[in-house]
JSON list of C-alpha atoms in Angstrom, two decimals:
[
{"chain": "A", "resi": 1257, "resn": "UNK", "atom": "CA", "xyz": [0.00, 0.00, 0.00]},
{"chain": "A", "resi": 1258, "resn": "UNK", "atom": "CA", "xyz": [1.56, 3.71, -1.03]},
{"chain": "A", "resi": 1259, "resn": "UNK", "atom": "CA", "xyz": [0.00, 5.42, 1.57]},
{"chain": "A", "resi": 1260, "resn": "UNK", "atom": "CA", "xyz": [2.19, 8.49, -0.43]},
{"chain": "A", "resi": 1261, "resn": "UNK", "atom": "CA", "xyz": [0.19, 8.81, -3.45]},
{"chain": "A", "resi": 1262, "resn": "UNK", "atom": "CA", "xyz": [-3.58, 8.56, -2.36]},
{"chain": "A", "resi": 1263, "resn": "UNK", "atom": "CA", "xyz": [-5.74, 10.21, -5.02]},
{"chain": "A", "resi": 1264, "resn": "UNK", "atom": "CA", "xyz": [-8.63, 10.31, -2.55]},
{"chain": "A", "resi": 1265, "resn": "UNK", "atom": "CA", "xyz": [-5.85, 12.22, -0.08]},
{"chain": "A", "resi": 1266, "resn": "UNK", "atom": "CA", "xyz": [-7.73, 15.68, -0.58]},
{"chain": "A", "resi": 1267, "resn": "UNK", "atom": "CA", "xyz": [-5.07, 17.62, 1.68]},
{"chain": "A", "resi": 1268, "resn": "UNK", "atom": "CA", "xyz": [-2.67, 19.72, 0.14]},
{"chain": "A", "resi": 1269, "resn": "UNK", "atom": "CA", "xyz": [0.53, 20.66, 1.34]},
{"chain": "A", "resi": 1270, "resn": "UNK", "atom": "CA", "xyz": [1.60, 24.41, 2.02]},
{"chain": "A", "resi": 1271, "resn": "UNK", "atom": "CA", "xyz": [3.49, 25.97, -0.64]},
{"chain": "A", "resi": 1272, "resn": "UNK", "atom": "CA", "xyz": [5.76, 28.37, 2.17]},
{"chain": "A", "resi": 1273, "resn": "UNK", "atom": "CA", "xyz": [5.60, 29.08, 5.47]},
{"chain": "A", "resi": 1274, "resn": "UNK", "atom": "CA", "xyz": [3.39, 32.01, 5.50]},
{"chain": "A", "resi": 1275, "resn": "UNK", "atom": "CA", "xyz": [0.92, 29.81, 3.62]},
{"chain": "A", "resi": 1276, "resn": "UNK", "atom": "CA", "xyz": [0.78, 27.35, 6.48]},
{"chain": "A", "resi": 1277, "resn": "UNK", "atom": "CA", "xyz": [0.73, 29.81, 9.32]},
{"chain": "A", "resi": 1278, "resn": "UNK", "atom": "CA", "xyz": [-2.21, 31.89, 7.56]},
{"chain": "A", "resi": 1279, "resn": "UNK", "atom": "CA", "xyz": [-3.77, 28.48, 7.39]},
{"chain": "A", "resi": 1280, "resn": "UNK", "atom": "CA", "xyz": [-3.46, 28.13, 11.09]},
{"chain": "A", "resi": 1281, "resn": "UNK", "atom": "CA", "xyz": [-4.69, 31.81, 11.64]},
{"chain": "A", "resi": 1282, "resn": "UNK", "atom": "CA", "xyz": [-7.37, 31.25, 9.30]},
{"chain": "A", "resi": 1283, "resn": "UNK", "atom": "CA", "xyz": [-8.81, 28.38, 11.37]},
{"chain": "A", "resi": 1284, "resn": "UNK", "atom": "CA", "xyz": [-7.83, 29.89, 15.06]},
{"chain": "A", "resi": 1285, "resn": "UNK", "atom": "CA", "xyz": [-9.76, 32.94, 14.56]},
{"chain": "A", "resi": 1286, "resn": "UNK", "atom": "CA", "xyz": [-13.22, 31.30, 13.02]},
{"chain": "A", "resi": 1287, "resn": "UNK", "atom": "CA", "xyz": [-15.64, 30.61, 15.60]},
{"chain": "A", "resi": 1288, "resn": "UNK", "atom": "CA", "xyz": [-19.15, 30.82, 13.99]},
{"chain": "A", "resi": 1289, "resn": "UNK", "atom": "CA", "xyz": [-18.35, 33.30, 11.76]},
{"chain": "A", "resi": 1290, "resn": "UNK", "atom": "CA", "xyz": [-17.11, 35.68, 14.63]},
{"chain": "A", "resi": 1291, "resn": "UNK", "atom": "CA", "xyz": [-13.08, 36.82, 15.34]},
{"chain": "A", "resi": 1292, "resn": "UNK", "atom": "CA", "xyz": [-12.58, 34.94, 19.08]},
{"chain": "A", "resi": 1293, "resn": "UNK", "atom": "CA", "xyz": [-10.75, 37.30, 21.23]},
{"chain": "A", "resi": 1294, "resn": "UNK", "atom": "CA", "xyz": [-6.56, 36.14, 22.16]},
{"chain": "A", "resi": 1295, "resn": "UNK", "atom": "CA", "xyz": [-5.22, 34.32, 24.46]},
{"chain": "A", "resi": 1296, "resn": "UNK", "atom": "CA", "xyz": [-4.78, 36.98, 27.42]},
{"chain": "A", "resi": 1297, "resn": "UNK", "atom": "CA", "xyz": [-0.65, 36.30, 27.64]},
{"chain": "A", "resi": 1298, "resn": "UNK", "atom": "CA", "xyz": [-0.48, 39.45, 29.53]},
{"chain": "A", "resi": 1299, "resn": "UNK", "atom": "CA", "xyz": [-1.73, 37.31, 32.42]},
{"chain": "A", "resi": 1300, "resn": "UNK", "atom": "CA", "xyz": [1.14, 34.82, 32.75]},
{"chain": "A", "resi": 1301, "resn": "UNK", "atom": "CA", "xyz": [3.84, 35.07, 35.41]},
{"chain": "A", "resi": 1302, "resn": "UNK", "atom": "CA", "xyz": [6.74, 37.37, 33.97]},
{"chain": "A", "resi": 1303, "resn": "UNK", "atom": "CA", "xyz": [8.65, 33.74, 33.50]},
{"chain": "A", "resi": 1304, "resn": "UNK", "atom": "CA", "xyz": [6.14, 31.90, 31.19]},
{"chain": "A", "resi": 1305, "resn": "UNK", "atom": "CA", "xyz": [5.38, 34.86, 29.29]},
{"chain": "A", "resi": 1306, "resn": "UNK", "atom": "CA", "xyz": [9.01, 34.84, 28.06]},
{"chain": "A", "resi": 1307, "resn": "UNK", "atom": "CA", "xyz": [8.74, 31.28, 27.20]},
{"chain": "A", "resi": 1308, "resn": "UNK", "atom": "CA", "xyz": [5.40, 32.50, 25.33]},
{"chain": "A", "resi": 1309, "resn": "UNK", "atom": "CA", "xyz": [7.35, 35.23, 23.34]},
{"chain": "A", "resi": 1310, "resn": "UNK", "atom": "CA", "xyz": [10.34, 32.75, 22.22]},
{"chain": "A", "resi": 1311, "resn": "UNK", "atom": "CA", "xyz": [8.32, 30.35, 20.76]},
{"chain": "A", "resi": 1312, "resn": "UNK", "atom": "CA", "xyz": [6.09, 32.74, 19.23]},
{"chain": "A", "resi": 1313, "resn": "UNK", "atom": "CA", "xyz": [8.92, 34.67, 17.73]},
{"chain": "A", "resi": 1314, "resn": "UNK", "atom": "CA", "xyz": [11.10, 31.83, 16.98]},
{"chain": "A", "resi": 1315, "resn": "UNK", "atom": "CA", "xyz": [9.43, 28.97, 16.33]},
{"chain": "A", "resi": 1316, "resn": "UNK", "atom": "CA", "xyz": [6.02, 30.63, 14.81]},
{"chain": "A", "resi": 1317, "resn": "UNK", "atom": "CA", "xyz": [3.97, 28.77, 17.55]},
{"chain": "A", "resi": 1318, "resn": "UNK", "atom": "CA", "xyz": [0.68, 30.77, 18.02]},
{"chain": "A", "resi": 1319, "resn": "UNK", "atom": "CA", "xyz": [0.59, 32.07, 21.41]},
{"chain": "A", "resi": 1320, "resn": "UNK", "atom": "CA", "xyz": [-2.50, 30.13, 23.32]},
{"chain": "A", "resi": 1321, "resn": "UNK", "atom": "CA", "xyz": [-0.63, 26.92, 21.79]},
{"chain": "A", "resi": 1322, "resn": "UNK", "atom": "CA", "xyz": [2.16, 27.36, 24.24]},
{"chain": "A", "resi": 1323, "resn": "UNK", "atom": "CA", "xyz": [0.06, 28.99, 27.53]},
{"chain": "A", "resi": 1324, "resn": "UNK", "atom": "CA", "xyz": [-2.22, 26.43, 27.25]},
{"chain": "A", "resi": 1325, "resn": "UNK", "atom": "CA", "xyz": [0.36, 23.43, 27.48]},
{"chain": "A", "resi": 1326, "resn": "UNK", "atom": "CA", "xyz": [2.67, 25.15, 29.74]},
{"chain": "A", "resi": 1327, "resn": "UNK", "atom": "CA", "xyz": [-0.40, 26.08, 32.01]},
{"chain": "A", "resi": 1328, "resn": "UNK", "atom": "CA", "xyz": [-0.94, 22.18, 31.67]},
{"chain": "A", "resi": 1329, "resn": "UNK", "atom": "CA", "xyz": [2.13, 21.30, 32.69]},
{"chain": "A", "resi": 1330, "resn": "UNK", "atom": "CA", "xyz": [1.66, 23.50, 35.87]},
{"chain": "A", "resi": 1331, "resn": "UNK", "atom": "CA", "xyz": [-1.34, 22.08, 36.90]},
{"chain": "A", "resi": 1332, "resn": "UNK", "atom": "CA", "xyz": [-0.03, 18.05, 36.58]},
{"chain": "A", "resi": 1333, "resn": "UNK", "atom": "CA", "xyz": [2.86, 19.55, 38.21]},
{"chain": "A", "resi": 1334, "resn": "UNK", "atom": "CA", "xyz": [0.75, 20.72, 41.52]},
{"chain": "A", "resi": 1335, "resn": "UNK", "atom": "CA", "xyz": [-1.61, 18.01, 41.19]},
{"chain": "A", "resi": 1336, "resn": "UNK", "atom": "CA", "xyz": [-3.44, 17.64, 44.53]},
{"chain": "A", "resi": 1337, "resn": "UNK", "atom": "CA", "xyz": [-0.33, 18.83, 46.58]},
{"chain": "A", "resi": 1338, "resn": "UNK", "atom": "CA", "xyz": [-2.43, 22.19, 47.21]},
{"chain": "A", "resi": 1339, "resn": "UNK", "atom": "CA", "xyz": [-5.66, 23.45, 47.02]},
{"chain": "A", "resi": 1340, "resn": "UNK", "atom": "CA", "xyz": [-7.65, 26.91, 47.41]},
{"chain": "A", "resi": 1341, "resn": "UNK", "atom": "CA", "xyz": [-10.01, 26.94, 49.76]},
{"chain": "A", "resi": 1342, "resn": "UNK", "atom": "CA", "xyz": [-12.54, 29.21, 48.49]},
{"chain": "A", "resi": 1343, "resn": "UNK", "atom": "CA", "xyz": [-14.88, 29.08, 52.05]},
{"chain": "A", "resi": 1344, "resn": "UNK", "atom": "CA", "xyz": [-15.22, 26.27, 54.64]},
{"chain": "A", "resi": 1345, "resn": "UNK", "atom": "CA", "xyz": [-15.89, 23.21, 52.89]},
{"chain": "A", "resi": 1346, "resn": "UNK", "atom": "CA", "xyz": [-15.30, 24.51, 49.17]},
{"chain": "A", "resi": 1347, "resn": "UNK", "atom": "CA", "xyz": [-12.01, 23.14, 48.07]},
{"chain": "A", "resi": 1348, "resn": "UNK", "atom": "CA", "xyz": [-10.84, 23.83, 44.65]},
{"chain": "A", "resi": 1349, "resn": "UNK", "atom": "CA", "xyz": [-7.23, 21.45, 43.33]},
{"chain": "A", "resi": 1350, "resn": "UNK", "atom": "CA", "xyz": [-5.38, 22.65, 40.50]},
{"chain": "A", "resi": 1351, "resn": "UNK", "atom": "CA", "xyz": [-7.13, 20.84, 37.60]},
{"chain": "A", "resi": 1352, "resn": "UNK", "atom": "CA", "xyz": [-7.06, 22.19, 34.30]},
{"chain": "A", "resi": 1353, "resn": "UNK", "atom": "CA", "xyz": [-9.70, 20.35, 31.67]},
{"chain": "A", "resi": 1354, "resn": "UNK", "atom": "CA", "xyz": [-6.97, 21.33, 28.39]}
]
């Protein structure tokens, strides 16, 4: 099987770079027809946000890619070795649903 040469393969292959990132813009920013607002970066701890910014600027990684998996990371990190305790009897762990 030439899994290569599929004529029913209906994907086609960016011609350049800024082809394939305005693909991925293209399809980040469509949410029923309406522009979804960014990924608020400004947020993240000073440390992170640098992280953010080299991957961004040197790897062409869209922001919320990169916040969202480090912001992962964190929260397997922590796991259930603290909690906020919002008021007596409402715990919340640091569990992330990415």
């Amino acid at each position: 099987m030439n899994e290569g040469n599929n004529s029913n393969d209906t994907r086609k292959e960016p011609k350049n770079s800024n082809e394939f990132e305005k693909a991925i813009s293209d399809q980040d920013i469509k949410n029923d027809g309406k522009q979804i607002s960014k990924f608020p970066t400004h947020v993240l701890p000073d440390v992170f946000l640098k992280l953010v910014k080299e991957c961004e600027n040197t790897l062409n990684f869209p922001p919320d890619y990169i916040a969202t998996s480090i912001l992962s990371a964190v929260s397997t990190a922590i796991g259930t070795s603290a909690m906020l305790v919002v008021k007596t009897g409402w715990n919340e762990l640091a569990v992330l649903y990415v």
